[in-house]
Amino acid sequence: MPIHNTSEEEIEVERQRTSPDTITDYVIEGRRIVDIQKLFKEIQNLSRHPPFNCTIADMNILTENRKGLKSSILLKCKMCNLEKYLNLFTQDESETSMDINAAAALATISTGIGFTAAEEFMAILDVPFMSPNTYQQHHEFVGEKIRETAWKAMEEAAQEESLLAKELGEVDQYNRPCITVVADGAWSKRSYNVNYDAASGVACIIGQRTGKLLFLGIRNKYCSFCAYASAKNMEVIPDHTCYKNWSNTSTSMESDIIVEGFRKSIDMYNIIYKRLVGDGDSSVYKKLIEARPYGSLHVEKIECRNHLLRNFCSKLREISSKFIHH
Ligand SMILES: [Zn+2]
Ligand SMILES: [Zn+2]
């Protein structure tokens, strides 16, 4: 089974041009993903071309131009020397059709696999994948889109909570809404050979009235790109958005995120998280009291172990397991 050395193939536009008299078929190996409708149209467009009315059967493959999973094939007519690209994807990506490389990055995020697993998967399918660098670029692009959407949803939820609290007159002396929030965290089960210590943790703050997300934080001790670089014994780790943002203990990840959420609530939404519904983990509340996010204003704790909260927890774990393994 061929294992593609994608990083070298990325440099590509490996033009195997020979002199026009000695055109030989360039051999494309393996399989490709194509936009089937686009491919069909392209073949139709090339089926007959002027001035000699030659057909696609008169054309040879000159080279392949490939960037990750996106590929186009340069054809040359042996009758009239016409050179034309056979595009396997539409060039202008509309809202509805996502770039295949971005789609692949999104697929890794939503299935909870990383670059290495995706590369392996595609190698077995015999489809050349993308280099870690290209993957990283697309992963960042998709991640940014997800974050934008999440921020927007959180802002809307905060507005909703804010209105409801104001309607009930639950405000402080500066007319800032004082709301009740639920907070919880989770850790990744995957250990990356560090069995005693979770590599990633996620925690969130949810408005109790709306049940909607107001704050989400992630702490990572692990960055797949850094790990890849060290596994490959790279002397210099290439520039990348590093996901490693935590070097403290895994158990302190949750309280750190929740304290951050409380500290930012006024700046973000002009809301005070007045009451915290906790799941019995007193360390988070303890940290919160120490942090004094609202100065002299005391954050109250409401103990709650009902099924509603457990639902939140299991949902959160579901989300986190998808989000944090990258
Ligand atoms: Zn021709
Ligand atoms: Zn890194």
Short mmCIF file of C-alpha atoms in Angstrom, two decimals, residues 182-184 277-279 304-318:
data_model
loop_
_atom_site.label_atom_id
_atom_site.label_comp_id
_atom_site.label_asym_id
_atom_site.label_seq_id
_atom_site.Cartn_x
_atom_site.Cartn_y
_atom_site.Cartn_z
CA VAL A 182 -24.72 26.61 35.99
CA ALA A 183 -21.07 25.70 35.57
CA ASP A 184 -19.38 22.43 34.90
CA VAL A 277 -25.32 26.23 40.64
CA GLY A 278 -22.54 23.76 41.29
CA ASP A 279 -22.38 20.00 41.13
CA CYS A 304 -27.87 21.13 42.88
CA ARG A 305 -27.58 17.54 41.85
CA ASN A 306 -30.79 17.14 39.96
CA HIS A 307 -31.21 15.40 36.66
CA LEU A 308 -31.17 18.70 34.80
CA LEU A 309 -27.58 19.30 35.74
CA ARG A 310 -26.58 15.75 35.01
CA ASN A 311 -28.05 16.26 31.56
CA PHE A 312 -25.86 19.27 31.12
CA CYS A 313 -22.85 17.30 32.22
CA SER A 314 -23.36 14.45 29.82
CA LYS A 315 -24.06 16.87 26.98
CA LEU A 316 -20.98 18.80 27.85
CA ARG A 317 -18.89 15.67 27.88
CA GLU A 318 -20.26 14.82 24.46
#
